[in-house]
CSV table of C-alpha atoms and ligand atoms in Angstrom, one decimal:
chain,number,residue,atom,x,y,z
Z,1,UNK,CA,38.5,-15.5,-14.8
Z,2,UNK,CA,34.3,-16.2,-13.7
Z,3,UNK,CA,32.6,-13.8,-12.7
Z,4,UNK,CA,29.0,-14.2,-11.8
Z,5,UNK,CA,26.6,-11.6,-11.3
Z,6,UNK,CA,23.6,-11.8,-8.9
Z,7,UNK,CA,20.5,-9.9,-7.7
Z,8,UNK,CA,19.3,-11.6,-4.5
Z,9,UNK,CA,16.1,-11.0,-2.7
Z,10,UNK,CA,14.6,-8.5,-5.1
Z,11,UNK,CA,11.1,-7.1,-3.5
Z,12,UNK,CA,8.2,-7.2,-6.1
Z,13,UNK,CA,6.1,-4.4,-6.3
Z,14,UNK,CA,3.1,-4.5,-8.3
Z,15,UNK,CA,1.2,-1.1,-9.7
Z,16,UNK,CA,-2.0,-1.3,-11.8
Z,17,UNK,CA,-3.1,2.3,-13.0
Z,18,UNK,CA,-6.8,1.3,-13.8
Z,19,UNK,CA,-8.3,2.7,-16.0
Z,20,UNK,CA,-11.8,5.0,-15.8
Z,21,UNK,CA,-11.9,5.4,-12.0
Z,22,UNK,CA,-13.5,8.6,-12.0
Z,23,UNK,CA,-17.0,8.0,-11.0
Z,24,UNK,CA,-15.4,5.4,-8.1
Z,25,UNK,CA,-13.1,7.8,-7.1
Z,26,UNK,CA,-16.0,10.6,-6.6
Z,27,UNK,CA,-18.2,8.0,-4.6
Z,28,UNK,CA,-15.3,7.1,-2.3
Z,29,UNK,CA,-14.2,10.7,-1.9
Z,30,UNK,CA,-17.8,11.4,-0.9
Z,31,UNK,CA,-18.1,8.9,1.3
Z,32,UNK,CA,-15.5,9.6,3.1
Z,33,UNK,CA,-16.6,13.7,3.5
Z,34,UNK,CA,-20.1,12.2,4.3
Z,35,UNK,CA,-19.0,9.9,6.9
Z,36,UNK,CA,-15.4,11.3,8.7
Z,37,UNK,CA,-15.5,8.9,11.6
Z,38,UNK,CA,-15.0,6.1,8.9
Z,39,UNK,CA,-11.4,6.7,8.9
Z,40,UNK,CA,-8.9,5.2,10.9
Z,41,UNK,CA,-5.8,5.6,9.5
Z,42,UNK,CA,-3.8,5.4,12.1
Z,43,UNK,CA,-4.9,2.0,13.0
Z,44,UNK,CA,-2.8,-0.8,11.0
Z,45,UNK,CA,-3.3,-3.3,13.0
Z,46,UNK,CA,-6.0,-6.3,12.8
Z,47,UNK,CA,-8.6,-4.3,15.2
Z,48,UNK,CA,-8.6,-1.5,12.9
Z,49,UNK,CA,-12.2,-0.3,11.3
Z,50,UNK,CA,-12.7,-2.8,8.2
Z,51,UNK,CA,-14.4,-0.8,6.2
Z,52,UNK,CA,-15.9,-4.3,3.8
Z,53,UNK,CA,-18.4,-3.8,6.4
Z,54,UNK,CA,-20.1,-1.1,4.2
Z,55,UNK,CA,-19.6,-3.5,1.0
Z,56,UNK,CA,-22.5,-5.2,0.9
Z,57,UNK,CA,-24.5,-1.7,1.0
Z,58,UNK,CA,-21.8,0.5,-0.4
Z,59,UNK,CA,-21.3,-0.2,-4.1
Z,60,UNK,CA,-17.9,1.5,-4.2
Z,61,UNK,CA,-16.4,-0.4,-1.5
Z,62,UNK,CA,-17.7,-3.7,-3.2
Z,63,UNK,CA,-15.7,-2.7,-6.1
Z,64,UNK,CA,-12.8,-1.2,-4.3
Z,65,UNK,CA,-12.5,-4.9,-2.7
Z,66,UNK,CA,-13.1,-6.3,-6.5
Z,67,UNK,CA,-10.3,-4.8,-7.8
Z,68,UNK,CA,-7.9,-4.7,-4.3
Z,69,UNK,CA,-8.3,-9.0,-5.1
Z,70,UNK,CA,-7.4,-8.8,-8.3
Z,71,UNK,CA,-4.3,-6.6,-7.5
Z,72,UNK,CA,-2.9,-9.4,-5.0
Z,73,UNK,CA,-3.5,-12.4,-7.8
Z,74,UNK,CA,-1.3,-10.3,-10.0
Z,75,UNK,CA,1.5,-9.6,-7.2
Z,76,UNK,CA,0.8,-13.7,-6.5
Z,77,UNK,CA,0.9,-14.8,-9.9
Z,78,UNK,CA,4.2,-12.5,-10.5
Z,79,UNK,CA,5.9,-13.8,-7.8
Z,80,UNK,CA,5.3,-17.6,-8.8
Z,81,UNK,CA,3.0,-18.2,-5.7
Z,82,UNK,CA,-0.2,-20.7,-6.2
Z,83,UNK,CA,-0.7,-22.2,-2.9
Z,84,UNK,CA,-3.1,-19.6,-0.7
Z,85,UNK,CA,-6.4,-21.3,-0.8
Z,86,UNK,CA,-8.3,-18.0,0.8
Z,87,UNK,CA,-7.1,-14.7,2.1
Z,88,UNK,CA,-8.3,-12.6,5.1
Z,89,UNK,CA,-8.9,-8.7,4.3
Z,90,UNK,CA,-8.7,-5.3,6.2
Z,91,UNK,CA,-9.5,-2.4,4.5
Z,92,UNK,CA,-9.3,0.9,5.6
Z,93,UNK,CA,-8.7,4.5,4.6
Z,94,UNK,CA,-6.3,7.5,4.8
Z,95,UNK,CA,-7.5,10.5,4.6
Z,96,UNK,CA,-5.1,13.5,5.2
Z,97,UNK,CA,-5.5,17.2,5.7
Z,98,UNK,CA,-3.3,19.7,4.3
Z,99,UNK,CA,-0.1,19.7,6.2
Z,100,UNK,CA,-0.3,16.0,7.3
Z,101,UNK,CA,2.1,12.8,6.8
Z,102,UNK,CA,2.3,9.3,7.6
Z,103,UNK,CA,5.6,8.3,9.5
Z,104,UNK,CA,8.0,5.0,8.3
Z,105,UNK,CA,5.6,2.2,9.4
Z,106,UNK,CA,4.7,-1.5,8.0
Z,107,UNK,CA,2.2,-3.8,8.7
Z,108,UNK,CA,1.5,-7.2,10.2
Z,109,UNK,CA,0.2,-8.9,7.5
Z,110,UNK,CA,1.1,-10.7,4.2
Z,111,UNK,CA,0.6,-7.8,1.6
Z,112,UNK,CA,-0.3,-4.5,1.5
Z,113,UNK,CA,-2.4,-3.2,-1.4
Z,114,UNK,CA,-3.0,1.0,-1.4
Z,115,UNK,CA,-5.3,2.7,-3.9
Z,116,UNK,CA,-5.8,6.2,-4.4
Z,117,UNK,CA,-9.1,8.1,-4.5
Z,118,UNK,CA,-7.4,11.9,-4.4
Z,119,UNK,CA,-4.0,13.2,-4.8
Z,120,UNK,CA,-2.2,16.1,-6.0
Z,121,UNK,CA,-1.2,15.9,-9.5
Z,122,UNK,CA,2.3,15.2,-10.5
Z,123,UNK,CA,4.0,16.2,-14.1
Z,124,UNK,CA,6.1,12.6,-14.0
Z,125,UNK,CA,5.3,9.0,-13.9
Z,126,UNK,CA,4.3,7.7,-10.5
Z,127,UNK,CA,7.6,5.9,-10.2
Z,128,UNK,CA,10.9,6.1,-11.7
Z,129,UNK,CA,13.0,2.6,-10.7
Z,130,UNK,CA,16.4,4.1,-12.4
Z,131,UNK,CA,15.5,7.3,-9.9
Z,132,UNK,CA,14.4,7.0,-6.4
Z,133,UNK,CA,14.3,10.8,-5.8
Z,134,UNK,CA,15.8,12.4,-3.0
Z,135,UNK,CA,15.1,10.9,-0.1
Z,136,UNK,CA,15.0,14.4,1.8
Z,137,UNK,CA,12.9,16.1,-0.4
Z,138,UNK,CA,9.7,16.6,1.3
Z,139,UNK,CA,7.5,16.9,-1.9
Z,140,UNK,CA,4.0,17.0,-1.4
Z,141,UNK,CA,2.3,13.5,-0.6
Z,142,UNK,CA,4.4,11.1,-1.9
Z,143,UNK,CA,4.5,7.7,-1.1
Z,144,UNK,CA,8.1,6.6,0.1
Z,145,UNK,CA,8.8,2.6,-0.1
Z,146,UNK,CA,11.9,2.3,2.2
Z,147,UNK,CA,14.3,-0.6,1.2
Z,148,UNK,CA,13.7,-3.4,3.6
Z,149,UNK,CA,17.5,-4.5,4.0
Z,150,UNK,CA,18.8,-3.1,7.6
Z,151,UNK,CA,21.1,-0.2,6.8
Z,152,UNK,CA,20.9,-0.8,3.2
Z,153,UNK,CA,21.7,2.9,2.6
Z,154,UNK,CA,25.1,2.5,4.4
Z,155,UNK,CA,26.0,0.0,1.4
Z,156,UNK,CA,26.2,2.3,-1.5
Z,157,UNK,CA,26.2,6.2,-2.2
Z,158,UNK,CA,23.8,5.3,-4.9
Z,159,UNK,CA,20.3,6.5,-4.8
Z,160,UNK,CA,18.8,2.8,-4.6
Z,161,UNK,CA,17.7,2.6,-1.0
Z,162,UNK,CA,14.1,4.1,-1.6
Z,163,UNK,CA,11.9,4.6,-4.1
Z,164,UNK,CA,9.0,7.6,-4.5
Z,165,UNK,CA,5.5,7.2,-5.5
Z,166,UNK,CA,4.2,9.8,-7.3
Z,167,UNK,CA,0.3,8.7,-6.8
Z,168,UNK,CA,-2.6,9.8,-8.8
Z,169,UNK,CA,-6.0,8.7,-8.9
Z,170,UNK,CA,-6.8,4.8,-9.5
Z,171,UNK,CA,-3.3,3.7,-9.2
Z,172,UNK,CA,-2.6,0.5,-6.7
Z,173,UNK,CA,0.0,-0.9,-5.5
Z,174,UNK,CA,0.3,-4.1,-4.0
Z,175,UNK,CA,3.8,-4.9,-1.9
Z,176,UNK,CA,5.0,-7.4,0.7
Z,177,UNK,CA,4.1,-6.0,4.2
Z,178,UNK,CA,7.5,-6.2,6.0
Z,179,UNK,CA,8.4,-3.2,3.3
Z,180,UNK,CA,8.8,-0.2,5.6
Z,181,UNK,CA,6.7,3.1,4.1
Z,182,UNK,CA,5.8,6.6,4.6
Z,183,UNK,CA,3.9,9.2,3.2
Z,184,UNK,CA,5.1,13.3,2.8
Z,185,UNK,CA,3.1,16.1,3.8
Z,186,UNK,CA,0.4,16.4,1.8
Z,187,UNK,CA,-0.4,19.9,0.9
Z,188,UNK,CA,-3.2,21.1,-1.1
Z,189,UNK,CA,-6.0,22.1,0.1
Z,190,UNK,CA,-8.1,19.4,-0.3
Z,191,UNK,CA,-8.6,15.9,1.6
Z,192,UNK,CA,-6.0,13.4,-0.2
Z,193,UNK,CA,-7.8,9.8,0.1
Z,194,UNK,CA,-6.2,6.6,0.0
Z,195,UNK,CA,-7.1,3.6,0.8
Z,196,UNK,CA,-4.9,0.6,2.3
Z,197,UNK,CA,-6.1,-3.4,2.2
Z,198,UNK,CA,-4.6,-5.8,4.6
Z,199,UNK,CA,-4.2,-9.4,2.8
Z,200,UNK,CA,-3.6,-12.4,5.2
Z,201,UNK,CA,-3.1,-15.2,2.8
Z,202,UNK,CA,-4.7,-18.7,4.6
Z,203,UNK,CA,-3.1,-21.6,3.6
Z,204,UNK,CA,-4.1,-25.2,3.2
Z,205,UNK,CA,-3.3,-27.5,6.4
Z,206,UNK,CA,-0.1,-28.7,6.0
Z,207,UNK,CA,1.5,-32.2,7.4
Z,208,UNK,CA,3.0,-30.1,11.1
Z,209,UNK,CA,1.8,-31.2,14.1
Z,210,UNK,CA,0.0,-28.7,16.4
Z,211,UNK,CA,0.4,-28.8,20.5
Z,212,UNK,CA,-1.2,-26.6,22.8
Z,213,UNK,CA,1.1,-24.2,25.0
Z,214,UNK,CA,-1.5,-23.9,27.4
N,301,FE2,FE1,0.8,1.8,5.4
């Protein structure tokens, strides 16, 4: 008898907790209370707000994009993937009131990166892959990363169809964009602030030829 085991089409998720973010975290939290109509959260699409306007005047969002580059060359490097020559970027934040959420959505782009300013404070690690948590439990303002497999939850009675983000202040994340996510009501008192970056990778020319349609 042979038997062969496989794991096909695993989804990489890369977190980097970095580390002394405090002084950041304050500027972009205050930024953010100074400024309000900066926010457009609801907008994941490519005519949301980019807030790199501000980056050449805001220091925090200069090094917000700093470190939002360096998380997508890890997630490219772990994933074996040298060719993008240069890479588009949305960023913009999401900034929730007690009592708020963010329903399942993804984006249309390459990756999603998401770094957090504010959050509640957790007593666990921010993610627990032998765990995904219930999926039910509304705990307050976590991130849910929904497996991308149609119906993959019909598959097994296992808990391995989602996973929960316990987030806390200067932890990213960088995912593929087609993963479906959500957020649970957030509810302190307080503004929880996150930020999300849009990568587009841009690829050298290749040897297809290119018609017009019109
Ligand atoms: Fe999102």
């Amino acid at each position: 008898m042979e038997v062969a085991d496989y794991t096909f089409f695993p989804t990489r998720v890369v977190t980097i907790q970095f580390p002394e973010t405090g002084p950041l975290n304050a500027d972009l939290c205050d930024l953010l209370e100074r400024r309000p109509e900066l926010d457009d959260r609801s907008n994941v699409h490519p005519d949301a707000q980019n807030l790199l306007h501000l980056a050449e005047t805001v220091p925090a969002i200069k090094q917000l994009r700093s470190m939002f580059i360096a998380g997508a060359k890890q997630w490219l490097a772990a994933e074996g993937i040298a060719g993008p020559e240069e890479v588009d970027l949305l960023l913009f934040s999401n900034r929730m009131r007690r009592g708020e959420s963010t329903i399942v959505h993804n984006h249309s782009t390459d990756l999603i990166g998401i770094y957090y300013a504010r959050t509640a404070d957790y007593d666990r690690p921010p993610i627990s892959a032998a765990d995904g948590g219930d999926y039910f439990e509304a705990e307050d303002g976590v991130l849910v990363l929904h497996d991308p497999r149609f119906n993959a939850n019909l598959t097994s009675v296992s808990n391995r169809d989602h996973i929960k983000v316990y987030p806390r202040p200067g932890l990213m994340l960088i995912f593929p964009a087609f993963v479906w996510h959500s957020v649970t009501p957030h509810r302190g008192d307080f503004h929880r602030l996150s930020f999300a970056m849009n990568f587009t990778l841009r690829w050298p020319p290749g040897p297809a030829e290119r018609h017009s349609l019109k």
